[in-house]
Every structure is written in C-alpha cells, then in structure tokens.
Short mmCIF file of C-alpha atoms and ligand atoms in Angstrom, two decimals:
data_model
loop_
_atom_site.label_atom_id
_atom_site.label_comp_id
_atom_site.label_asym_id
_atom_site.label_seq_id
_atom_site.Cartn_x
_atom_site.Cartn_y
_atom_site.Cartn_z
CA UNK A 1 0.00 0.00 0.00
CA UNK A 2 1.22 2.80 -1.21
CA UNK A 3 0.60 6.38 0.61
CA UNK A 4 1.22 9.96 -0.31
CA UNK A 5 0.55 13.07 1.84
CA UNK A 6 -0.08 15.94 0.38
CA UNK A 7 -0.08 19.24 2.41
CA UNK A 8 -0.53 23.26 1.38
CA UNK A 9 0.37 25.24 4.44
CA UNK A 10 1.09 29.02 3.50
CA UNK A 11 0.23 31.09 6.53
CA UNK A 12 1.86 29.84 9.67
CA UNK A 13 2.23 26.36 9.12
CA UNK A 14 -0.39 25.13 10.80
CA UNK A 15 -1.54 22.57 8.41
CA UNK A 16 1.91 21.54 8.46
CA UNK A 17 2.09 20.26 11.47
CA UNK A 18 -1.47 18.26 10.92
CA UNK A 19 0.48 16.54 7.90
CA UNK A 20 3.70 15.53 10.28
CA UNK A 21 1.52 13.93 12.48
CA UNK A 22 -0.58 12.40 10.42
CA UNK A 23 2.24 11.14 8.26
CA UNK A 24 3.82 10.20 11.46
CA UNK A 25 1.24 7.96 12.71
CA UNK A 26 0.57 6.60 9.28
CA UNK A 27 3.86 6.33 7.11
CA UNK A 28 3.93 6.94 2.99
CA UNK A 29 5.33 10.09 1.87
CA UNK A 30 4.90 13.68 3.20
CA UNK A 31 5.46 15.94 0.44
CA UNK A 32 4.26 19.79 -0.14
CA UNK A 33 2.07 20.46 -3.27
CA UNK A 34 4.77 23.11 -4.33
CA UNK A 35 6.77 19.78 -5.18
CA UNK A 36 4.42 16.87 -5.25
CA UNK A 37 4.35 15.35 -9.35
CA UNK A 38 1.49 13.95 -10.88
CA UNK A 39 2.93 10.54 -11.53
CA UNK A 40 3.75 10.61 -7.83
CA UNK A 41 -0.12 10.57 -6.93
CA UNK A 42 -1.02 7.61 -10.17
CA UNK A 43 1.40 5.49 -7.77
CA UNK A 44 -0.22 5.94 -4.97
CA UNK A 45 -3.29 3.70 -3.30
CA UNK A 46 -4.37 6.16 -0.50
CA UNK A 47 -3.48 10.12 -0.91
CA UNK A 48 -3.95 12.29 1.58
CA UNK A 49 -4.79 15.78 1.02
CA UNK A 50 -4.31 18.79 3.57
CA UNK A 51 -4.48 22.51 3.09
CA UNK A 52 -5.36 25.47 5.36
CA UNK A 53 -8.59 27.38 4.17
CA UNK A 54 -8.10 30.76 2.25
CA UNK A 55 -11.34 32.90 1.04
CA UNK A 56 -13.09 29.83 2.22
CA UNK A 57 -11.47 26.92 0.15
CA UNK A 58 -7.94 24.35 -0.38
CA UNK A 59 -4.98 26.86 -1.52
CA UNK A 60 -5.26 27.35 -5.07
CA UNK A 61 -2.37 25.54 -6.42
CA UNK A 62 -3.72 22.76 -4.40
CA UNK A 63 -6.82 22.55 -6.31
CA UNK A 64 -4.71 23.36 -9.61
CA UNK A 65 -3.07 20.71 -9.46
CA UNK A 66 -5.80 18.19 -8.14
CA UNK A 67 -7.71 19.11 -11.33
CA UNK A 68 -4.86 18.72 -13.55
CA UNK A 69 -5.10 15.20 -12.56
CA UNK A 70 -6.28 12.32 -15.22
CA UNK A 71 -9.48 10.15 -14.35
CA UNK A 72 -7.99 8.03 -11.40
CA UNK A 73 -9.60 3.97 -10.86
CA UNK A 74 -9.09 2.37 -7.16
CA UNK A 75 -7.40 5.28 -5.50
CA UNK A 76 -8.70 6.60 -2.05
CA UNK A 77 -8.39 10.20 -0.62
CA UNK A 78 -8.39 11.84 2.59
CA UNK A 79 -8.79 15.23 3.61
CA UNK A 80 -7.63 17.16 6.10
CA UNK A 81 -7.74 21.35 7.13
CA UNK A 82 -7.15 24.31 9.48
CA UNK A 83 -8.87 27.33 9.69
CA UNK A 84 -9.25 30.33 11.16
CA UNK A 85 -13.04 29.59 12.07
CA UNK A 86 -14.68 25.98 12.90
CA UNK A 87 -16.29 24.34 9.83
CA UNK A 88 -18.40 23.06 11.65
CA UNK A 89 -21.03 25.49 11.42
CA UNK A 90 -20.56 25.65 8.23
CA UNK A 91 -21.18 22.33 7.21
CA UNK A 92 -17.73 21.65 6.58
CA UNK A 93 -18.10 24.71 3.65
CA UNK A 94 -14.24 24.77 3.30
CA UNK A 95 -14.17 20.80 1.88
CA UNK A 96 -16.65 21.30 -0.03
CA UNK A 97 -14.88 22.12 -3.69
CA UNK A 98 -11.48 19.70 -2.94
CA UNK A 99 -14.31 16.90 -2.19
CA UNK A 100 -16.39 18.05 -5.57
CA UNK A 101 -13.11 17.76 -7.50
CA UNK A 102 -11.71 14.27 -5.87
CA UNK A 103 -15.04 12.97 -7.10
CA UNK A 104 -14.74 13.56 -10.30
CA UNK A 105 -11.38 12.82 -10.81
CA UNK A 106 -12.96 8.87 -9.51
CA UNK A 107 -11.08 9.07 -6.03
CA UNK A 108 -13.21 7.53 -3.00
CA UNK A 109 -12.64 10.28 -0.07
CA UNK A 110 -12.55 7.34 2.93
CA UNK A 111 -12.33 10.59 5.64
CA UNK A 112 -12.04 13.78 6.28
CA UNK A 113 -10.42 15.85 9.32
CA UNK A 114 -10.15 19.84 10.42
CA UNK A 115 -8.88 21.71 13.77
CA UNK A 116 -8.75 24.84 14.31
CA UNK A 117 -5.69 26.75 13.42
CA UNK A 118 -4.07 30.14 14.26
CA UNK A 119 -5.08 32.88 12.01
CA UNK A 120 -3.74 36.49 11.51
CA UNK A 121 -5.17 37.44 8.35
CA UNK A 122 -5.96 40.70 7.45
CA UNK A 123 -7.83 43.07 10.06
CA UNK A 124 -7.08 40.11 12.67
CA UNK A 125 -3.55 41.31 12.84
CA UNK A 126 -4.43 44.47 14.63
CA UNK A 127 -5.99 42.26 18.03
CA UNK A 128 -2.84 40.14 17.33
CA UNK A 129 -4.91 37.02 15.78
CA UNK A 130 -7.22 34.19 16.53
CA UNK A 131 -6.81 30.71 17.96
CA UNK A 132 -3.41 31.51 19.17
CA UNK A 133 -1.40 28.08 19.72
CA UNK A 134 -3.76 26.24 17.52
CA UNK A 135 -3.59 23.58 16.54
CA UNK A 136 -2.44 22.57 19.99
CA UNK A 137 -1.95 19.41 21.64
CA UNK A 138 -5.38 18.49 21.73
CA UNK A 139 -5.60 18.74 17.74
CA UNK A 140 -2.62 16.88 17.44
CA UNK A 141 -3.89 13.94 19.14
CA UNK A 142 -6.92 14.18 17.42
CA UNK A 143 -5.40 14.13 14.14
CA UNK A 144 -2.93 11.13 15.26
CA UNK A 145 -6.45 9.07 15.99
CA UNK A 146 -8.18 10.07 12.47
CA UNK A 147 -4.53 8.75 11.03
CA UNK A 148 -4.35 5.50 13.24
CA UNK A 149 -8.30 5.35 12.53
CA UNK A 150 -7.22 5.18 8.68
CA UNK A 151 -4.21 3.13 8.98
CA UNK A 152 -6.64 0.49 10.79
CA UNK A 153 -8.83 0.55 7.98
CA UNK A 154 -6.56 -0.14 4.88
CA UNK A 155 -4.97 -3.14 6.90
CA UNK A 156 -8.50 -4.46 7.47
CA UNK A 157 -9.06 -4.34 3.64
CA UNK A 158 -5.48 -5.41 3.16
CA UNK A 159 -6.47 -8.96 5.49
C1 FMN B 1 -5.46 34.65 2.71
C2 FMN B 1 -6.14 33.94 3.84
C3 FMN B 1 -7.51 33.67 3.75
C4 FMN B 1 -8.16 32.99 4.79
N1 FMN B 1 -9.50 32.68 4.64
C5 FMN B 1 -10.13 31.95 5.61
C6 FMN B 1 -11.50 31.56 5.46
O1 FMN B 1 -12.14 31.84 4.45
N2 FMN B 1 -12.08 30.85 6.47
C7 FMN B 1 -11.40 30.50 7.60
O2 FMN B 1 -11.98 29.85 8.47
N3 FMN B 1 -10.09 30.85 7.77
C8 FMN B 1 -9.44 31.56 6.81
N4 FMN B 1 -8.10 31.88 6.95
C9 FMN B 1 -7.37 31.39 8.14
C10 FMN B 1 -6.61 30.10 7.84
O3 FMN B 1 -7.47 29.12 7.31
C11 FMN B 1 -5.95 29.53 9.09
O4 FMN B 1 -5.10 30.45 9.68
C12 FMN B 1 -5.20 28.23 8.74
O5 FMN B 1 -4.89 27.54 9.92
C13 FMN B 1 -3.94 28.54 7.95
O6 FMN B 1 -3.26 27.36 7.72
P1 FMN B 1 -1.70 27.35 7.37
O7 FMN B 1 -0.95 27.96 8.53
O8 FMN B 1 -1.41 25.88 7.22
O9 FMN B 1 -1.56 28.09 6.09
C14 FMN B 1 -7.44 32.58 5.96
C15 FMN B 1 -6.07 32.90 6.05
C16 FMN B 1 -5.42 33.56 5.02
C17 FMN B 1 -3.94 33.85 5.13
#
C-alpha cells in the first residue's frame, strides 16, 4: 500500500504540522504540493490531502493541481484542514470544492479531518490574531487518531 501526503500550508504552518503527524502515525510520503508530481499521486493507493482554508477553500495551487489530474480507478483520498473559524457550522463549507473535485477525478474520499488553526489574516492582525497556539496538543492527538483510525482501515481491507 502505497501512501502519499499531500499538504498546502502558506500562513503559519499550521496545516503543516497536521500533515507531520498524520504522516507520522501513518507512514507513505509527506510531500508539499509546491513539489508533489502527478505521476507521484497515479502510484499511490491512499493520498492524503491537507491545506489550510483561504477565502473559504484548499490553496489554489492545491486545487490546480488536483484538477490537472487524469481520471484516477481504485485510488482513495483523505482530507484534512485548518482554519481560522470551525467548519463546523458551516457544514464543513471549506471541503466542499477539494471533495467536488476528488469525485470527479474517480477518487473515494474514505475521511475527512479539520482543527482549528491560528489565524492572523488581514484586520485580525491588529488584536494580534485568533486561535493563538492552535492547533495545539489536543488537535494533534486528534489528528494522530483520524490517522491511526485510517491506517486500521486499509490493513482491514489489506487482510
Ligand atoms: C489569505 C487567507 C484567507 C483565509 N480565509 C479563511 C477563510 O475563508 N475561512 C477561515 O476559516 N479561515 C481563513 N483563513 C485562516 C486560515 O485558514 C488559518 O489560519 C489556517 O490555519 C492557515 O493554515 P496554514 O498555517 O497551514 O496556512 C485565511 C487565512 C489567510 C492567510
């Protein structure tokens, strides 16, 4: 089983540190999206993909380069976030394209995963941010489980 991690993590590497633990806890490759290749993800069985949320969606090159993916067969996909406000209450509004897209490019999304994460964008600056510390160590160990939750599964279907 072959796995890939794909993160986008611009602002203050928040997302980042999702991705190390998740890769952590689950193996495969950790890789950014600046320098991930196409042929990289057709190789893979189970690709993970993680991005804080800007204007409410995945970075933009993220989502570039999802959809200058070919049709995929047999692949599965998770997703993972931060952002500066919960999701959800917003019925999980920043997955909502990446998901859209991973569909039609014939991945199966297995799971999905968002914390909060710090966020100092724009007019936030001035009061000095939101969520400072975020994710914390709570998050981490919540995004640890979601990874040992997904490793369990694939070596279920691997049995
Ligand atoms: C340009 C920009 C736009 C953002 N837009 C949103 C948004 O629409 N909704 C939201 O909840 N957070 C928004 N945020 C906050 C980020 O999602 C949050 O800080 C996230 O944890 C950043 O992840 P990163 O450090 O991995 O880049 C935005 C941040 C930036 C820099």
């Amino acid at each position: 089983m072959k796995i890939l991690v794909i993160y986008a993590s611009i602002h203050h590497g928040n997302t980042k540190k999702i991705a190390d633990t998740i890769h952590k806890e689950l193996g495969g490759k950790l890789i950014s999206f600046t320098e991930v290749s196409k042929e990289e993800v057709l190789e893979a069985d189970l690709v993970g993909f993680g991005s804080g949320i800007y204007m409410a969606k995945f970075h933009k090159g993220l989502i570039k380069f999802v959809s200058s993916l070919p049709k995929v067969r047999n692949k599965k996909a998770f997703i993972f976030s931060t952002a500066g406000m919960t999701q959800n209450i917003f019925l999980n509004r920043g997955h909502k394209n990446i998901r859209k897209i991973l569909n039609e490019k014939g991945f199966q999304i297995i799971d999905e995963f968002d914390c909060l994460g710090y966020d100092s964008f724009g007019p936030l600056k001035v009061f000095g941010g939101v969520n400072k510390g975020r994710p914390d160590k709570t998050d981490l160990e919540e995004a640890r489980k979601f990874a040992k939750k997904l490793k369990n599964n694939q070596e279920k279907v691997a049995d």
